[in-house]
Amino acid sequence: MDMTARWAMPMLFAGQAQKEIFHNEALVRIDALLHGRVESADVATPPATPELGQCWIVAAGATGDWAGQTGSVACWTDGGWRFVPPRAGLSIDVADRGHALFHDGSLWRDALVQADGLYLEGEKVVGTRQAAISTPAGGAVIDAEARSTLAAILVALRTHGLIES
């Protein structure tokens, strides 16, 4: 076996010539993936003047040097473009989206937690914290059960941080 199973990093062998080349290639991949961040996941054409270390998730319809690399993480290095095919579980922050994408083994998907809330199956289920709601008081007719229920709902919302206390 000359590559690691998950990320295809080159392995070193006893007596191998030019080990530094293989070692450096592995470091480039680690640098791209460890706490990774890409500029965008919506670009199909390589940028004209990328900076060293910048990465992108190659969008569908890729052209130029990115042709045939759709879905891969493309990183600009001093040796040119390096492509890393994603594996299930890879999570990477996307600068122009403001949240991470994760790879499910087949597709890149939006992260469940984003700046504006929690999403399940692409639908926002919990949003940003809202202003405080005062506990019910007063009124001409007092319904103790309704007031108790409303108070319990407010306690739950405050406990979970969904509204301010």
Coordinates of C-alpha atoms in Angstrom, one line a residue:
M1 CA 0.0 0.0 0.0
D2 CA 1.6 3.3 -1.1
M3 CA -1.2 5.7 -0.1
T4 CA -3.3 6.2 3.1
A5 CA -6.8 4.7 2.9
R6 CA -8.9 7.9 3.5
W7 CA -7.0 10.8 2.0
A8 CA -4.6 9.1 -0.3
M9 CA -1.6 10.7 1.4
P10 CA 1.7 9.2 0.1
M11 CA 3.4 6.7 2.4
L12 CA 7.1 6.6 2.9
F13 CA 9.2 3.4 2.5
A14 CA 12.5 2.4 3.8
G15 CA 15.2 3.1 1.3
Q16 CA 12.9 5.3 -0.7
A17 CA 14.6 8.1 -2.7
Q18 CA 13.5 11.7 -2.4
K19 CA 11.3 11.1 0.6
E20 CA 10.9 14.8 1.1
I21 CA 8.7 15.0 -2.1
F22 CA 6.3 12.5 -0.7
H23 CA 6.3 13.9 2.7
N24 CA 5.7 17.5 1.4
E25 CA 2.8 16.2 -0.7
A26 CA 1.2 14.8 2.4
L27 CA 1.7 18.0 4.3
V28 CA 0.0 20.0 1.5
R29 CA -3.1 17.8 1.8
I30 CA -3.1 18.1 5.6
D31 CA -2.7 21.8 5.3
A32 CA -5.7 22.0 3.0
L33 CA -8.0 19.8 5.0
L34 CA -7.2 20.4 8.7
H35 CA -9.7 23.0 9.9
G36 CA -10.3 23.7 6.2
R37 CA -11.7 26.8 4.7
V38 CA -12.6 27.4 1.1
E39 CA -13.3 30.7 -0.7
S40 CA -16.5 29.4 -2.4
A41 CA -18.3 26.3 -3.5
D42 CA -20.0 28.0 -6.4
V43 CA -17.1 28.7 -8.8
A44 CA -16.5 26.5 -11.8
T45 CA -13.6 28.4 -13.4
P46 CA -10.2 28.6 -11.6
P47 CA -9.4 32.1 -10.5
A48 CA -6.8 34.0 -12.5
T49 CA -4.5 35.0 -9.6
P50 CA -5.1 32.7 -6.6
E51 CA -3.0 33.2 -3.5
L52 CA -1.0 30.4 -2.0
G53 CA -3.1 28.3 0.3
Q54 CA -6.5 29.4 -1.1
C55 CA -8.9 26.6 -1.8
W56 CA -12.3 26.2 -3.5
I57 CA -14.9 23.4 -3.8
V58 CA -15.1 22.9 -7.5
A59 CA -18.6 23.6 -8.8
A60 CA -20.4 21.6 -11.5
G61 CA -19.4 22.5 -15.1
A62 CA -15.8 23.0 -14.1
T63 CA -13.5 24.4 -16.9
G64 CA -9.8 24.9 -17.5
D65 CA -7.5 23.3 -14.9
W66 CA -10.5 22.3 -12.9
A67 CA -12.2 20.3 -15.6
G68 CA -13.2 16.8 -14.4
Q69 CA -12.7 17.8 -10.7
T70 CA -16.3 18.7 -9.8
G71 CA -16.9 18.4 -6.0
S72 CA -13.2 18.1 -5.2
V73 CA -11.4 20.6 -3.0
A74 CA -9.0 22.5 -5.2
C75 CA -6.0 24.2 -3.5
W76 CA -3.5 26.5 -5.0
T77 CA 0.1 25.6 -4.0
D78 CA 3.5 26.7 -5.2
G79 CA 3.4 23.5 -7.4
G80 CA 0.0 24.5 -9.0
W81 CA -3.4 23.1 -8.3
R82 CA -3.8 20.1 -6.0
F83 CA -7.2 18.3 -5.9
V84 CA -8.5 16.3 -2.9
P85 CA -11.6 14.3 -3.6
P86 CA -14.0 14.6 -0.6
R87 CA -14.9 11.7 1.7
A88 CA -18.0 11.2 3.9
G89 CA -17.7 13.4 7.0
L90 CA -15.5 16.1 5.6
S91 CA -16.6 19.5 6.9
I92 CA -15.2 22.7 5.5
D93 CA -16.0 26.3 6.1
V94 CA -17.1 28.3 3.0
A95 CA -16.2 32.0 3.2
D96 CA -18.8 33.4 0.8
R97 CA -21.6 31.4 2.3
G98 CA -20.8 32.2 5.9
H99 CA -21.3 28.6 7.0
A100 CA -19.8 25.2 6.5
L101 CA -20.6 22.5 4.1
F102 CA -20.2 18.8 4.9
H103 CA -19.8 15.9 2.5
D104 CA -22.3 13.0 3.1
G105 CA -20.3 10.5 0.9
S106 CA -22.1 11.6 -2.3
L107 CA -22.9 15.3 -2.1
W108 CA -21.8 18.5 -0.4
R109 CA -24.6 19.7 2.0
D110 CA -25.1 22.8 4.0
A111 CA -24.2 22.5 7.6
L112 CA -27.0 22.1 10.1
V113 CA -25.9 25.0 12.2
Q114 CA -25.6 28.3 10.4
A115 CA -25.3 31.9 11.6
D116 CA -29.0 32.5 11.4
G117 CA -30.3 29.3 13.0
L118 CA -30.4 25.5 13.0
Y119 CA -31.5 23.7 9.9
L120 CA -32.9 20.2 9.4
E121 CA -33.3 18.9 5.9
G122 CA -32.7 22.4 4.5
E123 CA -35.5 23.9 6.6
K124 CA -34.8 26.4 9.4
V125 CA -36.2 24.9 12.6
V126 CA -34.6 27.2 15.2
G127 CA -33.9 30.9 14.4
T128 CA -32.0 33.6 16.2
R129 CA -32.9 34.5 19.7
Q130 CA -35.9 36.8 20.0
A131 CA -36.6 39.6 22.5
A132 CA -38.0 38.8 26.0
I133 CA -41.7 38.1 26.4
S134 CA -43.2 39.1 29.7
T135 CA -45.0 36.5 31.9
P136 CA -48.8 37.0 31.6
A137 CA -50.3 39.0 34.4
G138 CA -53.5 41.0 35.0
G139 CA -56.6 40.9 32.8
A140 CA -60.3 40.8 33.7
V141 CA -60.6 37.0 33.8
I142 CA -57.9 34.9 35.1
D143 CA -57.6 31.4 33.7
A144 CA -55.0 29.7 36.0
E145 CA -54.5 26.6 33.7
A146 CA -53.9 28.8 30.6
R147 CA -51.6 31.1 32.5
S148 CA -49.7 28.1 34.0
T149 CA -49.3 26.6 30.5
L150 CA -48.0 29.9 29.0
A151 CA -45.6 30.3 31.9
A152 CA -44.2 26.8 31.3
I153 CA -43.8 27.5 27.6
L154 CA -41.9 30.7 28.4
V155 CA -39.6 28.9 30.8
A156 CA -38.8 26.3 28.2
L157 CA -38.1 29.0 25.5
R158 CA -35.9 30.9 28.0
T159 CA -34.1 27.7 29.2
H160 CA -33.2 26.8 25.6
G161 CA -32.0 30.4 24.9
L162 CA -34.7 31.0 22.2
I163 CA -35.9 34.1 23.9
E164 CA -34.2 36.4 26.4
S165 CA -35.1 36.2 30.1

